[in-house]
Amino acid sequence: MDLKGQKLAERMYQIIIGVFAAVGWIIGFVIQDFFFTMVMFVVGCLLATILTVPEWGYLNRNPHKWLPKIQDPVITEIKK
Amino acid sequence: MNTVSNRLNAIFGYGSAVLFIVLVTNGISSFFIPVNPRVDLKLGSIQQTGTFAHNDVAAITFDLDADLSSLFHWNTKMLFVWVTASYSTPDRPINQVTKEESIINLQHQTREYDLIDKGKGMLGQQVNLTFSWNRIPVTGLLLTESLGHHTFMLNK
């Protein structure tokens, strides 16, 4: 996973869990059922885990650009 | 965030913090949900009074009509309700006897007790019947509240 993918994954699980918990809290309060809030929270956690934990392709779209390989000058000097 | 275990750990930590906030706000919200329990408690009859093994004993019945449905909101797991009879004797100024107790959940379990004094002195005193309950919450504080007082004389 590249650096931009890591940033995206972190922001994604924060928003998913937060939104599911907030919506579940409000609906649970309206219908006076706390079990619904817990179900929504668990669903949010599972969704965030599925979307961000495995190395999906969309998290790997900006691969690192490494510098070109440098020749080894050290070995020739030792042989002298 | 660059390994699977690192991401699982981050999600677990963030989820725990969110769960804590959800539970605390749920506990706080129960103070703002209006409840209006209605309790009507009266003495039914004094069936038998006497002295048994040097202790004053009274068998009484009471009539109870209560509507506790508003106490069941999203932060209520179950109710524990009971009726106490309290009186004072010359020996001991404060006596409380649990007359009946019940756990209100999906099914009721009720137990009944007689009024038995420790020694003599209960008969001829004024007895207060009180209806009390614990609302056992999902999160938050477990408070004892009481309602529906009734006073009667226990004759010798």
Short mmCIF file of C-alpha atoms in Angstrom, two decimals:
data_model
loop_
_atom_site.label_atom_id
_atom_site.label_comp_id
_atom_site.label_asym_id
_atom_site.label_seq_id
_atom_site.Cartn_x
_atom_site.Cartn_y
_atom_site.Cartn_z
CA MET A 1 0.00 0.00 0.00
CA ASP A 2 1.41 3.37 -1.00
CA LEU A 3 1.52 6.53 1.11
CA LYS A 4 -1.56 8.17 -0.41
CA GLY A 5 -3.43 4.88 -0.03
CA GLN A 6 -2.53 4.79 3.67
CA LYS A 7 -3.84 8.32 4.15
CA LEU A 8 -7.04 7.46 2.27
CA ALA A 9 -7.54 4.24 4.28
CA GLU A 10 -7.16 6.06 7.59
CA ARG A 11 -9.65 8.78 6.63
CA MET A 12 -12.06 6.15 5.26
CA TYR A 13 -12.34 4.03 8.42
CA GLN A 14 -12.70 7.13 10.58
CA ILE A 15 -15.59 8.46 8.51
CA ILE A 16 -17.30 5.07 8.08
CA ILE A 17 -17.27 4.12 11.78
CA GLY A 18 -18.14 7.65 12.89
CA VAL A 19 -21.07 8.04 10.50
CA PHE A 20 -22.50 4.59 11.24
CA ALA A 21 -22.28 5.18 15.00
CA ALA A 22 -23.84 8.67 14.79
CA VAL A 23 -26.70 7.60 12.51
CA GLY A 24 -27.28 4.48 14.61
CA TRP A 25 -27.37 6.58 17.78
CA ILE A 26 -29.92 9.02 16.38
CA ILE A 27 -32.22 6.35 14.89
CA GLY A 28 -31.87 4.22 18.04
CA PHE A 29 -32.91 7.22 20.13
CA VAL A 30 -35.91 7.91 17.94
CA ILE A 31 -37.16 4.32 17.98
CA GLN A 32 -35.94 3.85 21.62
CA ASP A 33 -33.97 0.69 20.85
CA PHE A 34 -30.31 0.60 21.86
CA PHE A 35 -29.78 -2.77 20.20
CA PHE A 36 -30.24 -1.06 16.84
CA THR A 37 -27.44 1.40 17.72
CA MET A 38 -25.11 -1.47 18.56
CA VAL A 39 -25.96 -3.28 15.31
CA MET A 40 -25.22 -0.15 13.29
CA PHE A 41 -21.90 0.33 15.11
CA VAL A 42 -20.82 -3.27 14.48
CA VAL A 43 -21.85 -3.05 10.82
CA GLY A 44 -19.76 0.13 10.46
CA CYS A 45 -16.71 -1.54 12.02
CA LEU A 46 -17.04 -4.59 9.76
CA LEU A 47 -17.47 -2.43 6.65
CA ALA A 48 -14.41 -0.34 7.56
CA THR A 49 -12.39 -3.52 8.14
CA ILE A 50 -13.42 -5.04 4.81
CA LEU A 51 -12.75 -1.82 2.86
CA THR A 52 -9.41 -0.78 4.33
CA VAL A 53 -7.58 -3.75 5.87
CA PRO A 54 -6.85 -5.91 2.75
CA GLU A 55 -4.49 -4.47 0.11
CA TRP A 56 -7.14 -3.45 -2.41
CA GLY A 57 -6.04 -2.07 -5.77
CA TYR A 58 -7.56 1.36 -5.18
CA LEU A 59 -5.18 1.88 -2.26
CA ASN A 60 -2.16 1.20 -4.51
CA ARG A 61 -2.65 3.66 -7.37
CA ASN A 62 0.34 5.92 -6.56
CA PRO A 63 3.33 3.59 -6.27
CA HIS A 64 6.64 4.88 -4.87
CA LYS A 65 9.11 6.28 -7.45
CA TRP A 66 12.51 5.01 -6.34
CA LEU A 67 15.79 6.64 -7.39
CA PRO A 68 17.76 4.81 -10.12
CA LYS A 69 20.19 2.16 -8.95
CA ILE A 70 23.73 3.34 -8.15
CA GLN A 71 26.76 1.31 -9.34
CA ASP A 72 28.93 -0.34 -6.67
CA PRO A 73 32.28 1.51 -6.69
CA VAL A 74 33.54 0.02 -3.44
CA ILE A 75 34.65 -3.43 -4.58
CA THR A 76 37.14 -2.18 -7.20
CA GLU A 77 38.96 -0.01 -4.65
CA ILE A 78 39.51 -2.90 -2.25
CA LYS A 79 41.08 -5.04 -5.02
CA LYS A 80 43.95 -2.60 -5.47
CA MET B 1 -0.93 1.96 8.39
CA ASN B 2 1.39 0.03 6.06
CA THR B 3 0.65 -3.49 7.31
CA VAL B 4 -2.56 -5.48 7.86
CA SER B 5 -2.02 -5.82 11.61
CA ASN B 6 -1.30 -2.10 11.89
CA ARG B 7 -4.57 -1.21 10.16
CA LEU B 8 -6.55 -3.71 12.27
CA ASN B 9 -5.05 -2.18 15.40
CA ALA B 10 -5.93 1.35 14.25
CA ILE B 11 -9.54 0.35 13.48
CA PHE B 12 -9.88 -1.42 16.82
CA GLY B 13 -8.56 1.58 18.74
CA TYR B 14 -10.73 4.07 16.89
CA GLY B 15 -13.78 1.80 17.22
CA SER B 16 -13.25 1.48 20.98
CA ALA B 17 -13.18 5.26 21.35
CA VAL B 18 -16.38 5.62 19.29
CA LEU B 19 -18.08 2.86 21.31
CA PHE B 20 -17.14 4.64 24.54
CA ILE B 21 -18.70 7.89 23.31
CA VAL B 22 -21.86 6.06 22.17
CA LEU B 23 -22.28 4.37 25.56
CA VAL B 24 -21.59 7.51 27.63
CA THR B 25 -24.02 9.63 25.60
CA ASN B 26 -26.59 6.84 25.90
CA GLY B 27 -26.19 6.89 29.69
CA ILE B 28 -26.51 10.69 29.80
CA SER B 29 -29.56 10.68 27.50
CA SER B 30 -31.60 8.67 30.00
CA PHE B 31 -31.72 11.73 32.29
CA PHE B 32 -33.55 13.69 29.58
CA ILE B 33 -36.15 11.08 28.61
CA PRO B 34 -39.43 12.01 30.35
CA VAL B 35 -40.93 9.25 32.48
CA ASN B 36 -44.24 9.39 34.32
CA PRO B 37 -44.75 6.22 36.33
CA ARG B 38 -48.12 5.98 38.05
CA VAL B 39 -48.46 3.91 41.22
CA ASP B 40 -51.58 3.38 43.31
CA LEU B 41 -50.79 1.42 46.47
CA LYS B 42 -53.39 0.70 49.15
CA LEU B 43 -53.81 -1.67 52.05
CA GLY B 44 -56.01 -4.60 51.07
CA SER B 45 -56.69 -6.33 54.36
CA ILE B 46 -55.02 -7.34 57.57
CA GLN B 47 -55.52 -11.07 57.53
CA GLN B 48 -53.89 -12.17 60.73
CA THR B 49 -51.85 -10.65 63.52
CA GLY B 50 -50.31 -12.32 66.51
CA THR B 51 -47.17 -13.24 68.34
CA PHE B 52 -45.21 -16.25 67.22
CA ALA B 53 -42.09 -17.42 69.09
CA HIS B 54 -41.80 -14.07 70.90
CA ASN B 55 -41.96 -12.13 67.62
CA ASP B 56 -44.83 -10.01 66.39
CA VAL B 57 -46.16 -11.30 63.10
CA ALA B 58 -48.70 -9.77 60.73
CA ALA B 59 -50.05 -11.16 57.48
CA ILE B 60 -51.38 -8.33 55.33
CA THR B 61 -52.39 -7.94 51.72
CA PHE B 62 -52.16 -4.82 49.60
CA ASP B 63 -53.75 -3.64 46.39
CA LEU B 64 -51.27 -2.37 43.81
CA ASP B 65 -52.14 -0.75 40.51
CA ALA B 66 -49.09 0.60 38.70
CA ASP B 67 -48.23 1.72 35.19
CA LEU B 68 -44.47 1.58 34.74
CA SER B 69 -44.43 1.32 30.95
CA SER B 70 -42.80 4.74 30.49
CA LEU B 71 -39.79 3.51 32.47
CA PHE B 72 -38.96 1.09 29.67
CA HIS B 73 -36.95 3.21 27.26
CA TRP B 74 -33.79 2.47 25.24
CA ASN B 75 -31.55 2.47 28.29
CA THR B 76 -33.61 0.04 30.40
CA LYS B 77 -32.63 -3.59 30.67
CA MET B 78 -35.05 -4.59 33.42
CA LEU B 79 -36.87 -3.28 36.45
CA PHE B 80 -36.56 -4.54 39.99
CA VAL B 81 -39.58 -3.45 42.00
CA TRP B 82 -40.52 -4.07 45.58
CA VAL B 83 -42.94 -2.98 48.29
CA THR B 84 -41.64 -2.26 51.78
CA ALA B 85 -43.51 -1.87 55.04
CA SER B 86 -41.72 0.40 57.49
CA TYR B 87 -42.61 1.06 61.12
CA SER B 88 -40.94 2.13 64.35
CA THR B 89 -41.03 0.33 67.66
CA PRO B 90 -39.89 1.65 71.07
CA ASP B 91 -36.80 -0.58 70.83
CA ARG B 92 -35.79 0.19 67.26
CA PRO B 93 -36.83 3.41 65.60
CA ILE B 94 -36.43 2.30 61.97
CA ASN B 95 -37.68 -1.05 60.70
CA GLN B 96 -38.15 -1.93 57.06
CA VAL B 97 -39.59 -5.17 55.81
CA THR B 98 -39.68 -6.09 52.15
CA LYS B 99 -43.21 -7.23 51.56
CA GLU B 100 -42.98 -8.27 47.95
CA GLU B 101 -40.35 -8.05 45.22
CA SER B 102 -40.40 -8.66 41.52
CA ILE B 103 -38.07 -8.58 38.51
CA ILE B 104 -39.89 -7.19 35.50
CA ASN B 105 -38.25 -8.32 32.30
CA LEU B 106 -39.89 -10.51 29.72
CA GLN B 107 -41.25 -12.70 32.50
CA HIS B 108 -42.09 -11.88 36.07
CA GLN B 109 -40.62 -13.52 39.12
CA THR B 110 -42.32 -12.47 42.31
CA ARG B 111 -41.64 -13.31 45.92
CA GLU B 112 -43.78 -12.49 48.93
CA TYR B 113 -42.88 -12.14 52.57
CA ASP B 114 -44.81 -11.71 55.82
CA LEU B 115 -44.23 -8.93 58.28
CA ILE B 116 -42.22 -10.38 61.14
CA ASP B 117 -40.87 -8.10 63.85
CA LYS B 118 -37.65 -8.86 65.67
CA GLY B 119 -39.15 -9.05 69.12
CA LYS B 120 -42.35 -7.36 70.22
CA GLY B 121 -43.62 -3.90 69.52
CA MET B 122 -44.76 -3.91 65.91
CA LEU B 123 -48.42 -4.48 66.69
CA GLY B 124 -50.15 -1.24 67.61
CA GLN B 125 -47.80 0.85 65.47
CA GLN B 126 -48.33 2.85 62.34
CA VAL B 127 -47.01 1.09 59.20
CA ASN B 128 -45.98 2.80 55.97
CA LEU B 129 -46.22 0.91 52.70
CA THR B 130 -43.87 2.18 50.00
CA PHE B 131 -43.43 1.12 46.38
CA SER B 132 -39.81 1.34 45.14
CA TRP B 133 -37.91 0.33 42.04
CA ASN B 134 -34.48 0.06 40.50
CA ARG B 135 -34.30 0.72 36.78
CA ILE B 136 -31.41 -1.48 35.72
CA PRO B 137 -29.81 0.44 32.83
CA VAL B 138 -27.82 -0.66 29.80
CA THR B 139 -25.25 2.00 30.73
CA GLY B 140 -25.21 4.65 33.40
CA LEU B 141 -26.36 4.91 36.96
CA LEU B 142 -28.58 2.47 38.83
CA LEU B 143 -30.87 4.65 40.92
CA THR B 144 -33.45 3.71 43.54
CA GLU B 145 -36.71 5.61 43.32
CA SER B 146 -39.94 5.24 45.26
CA LEU B 147 -43.53 6.32 44.85
CA GLY B 148 -46.97 5.52 46.22
CA HIS B 149 -46.98 5.80 49.99
CA HIS B 150 -49.77 4.42 52.12
CA THR B 151 -50.08 4.51 55.91
CA PHE B 152 -52.23 2.33 58.12
CA MET B 153 -52.49 1.26 61.77
CA LEU B 154 -51.67 -2.28 62.80
CA ASN B 155 -53.97 -3.04 65.74
CA LYS B 156 -53.07 -5.34 68.58
#
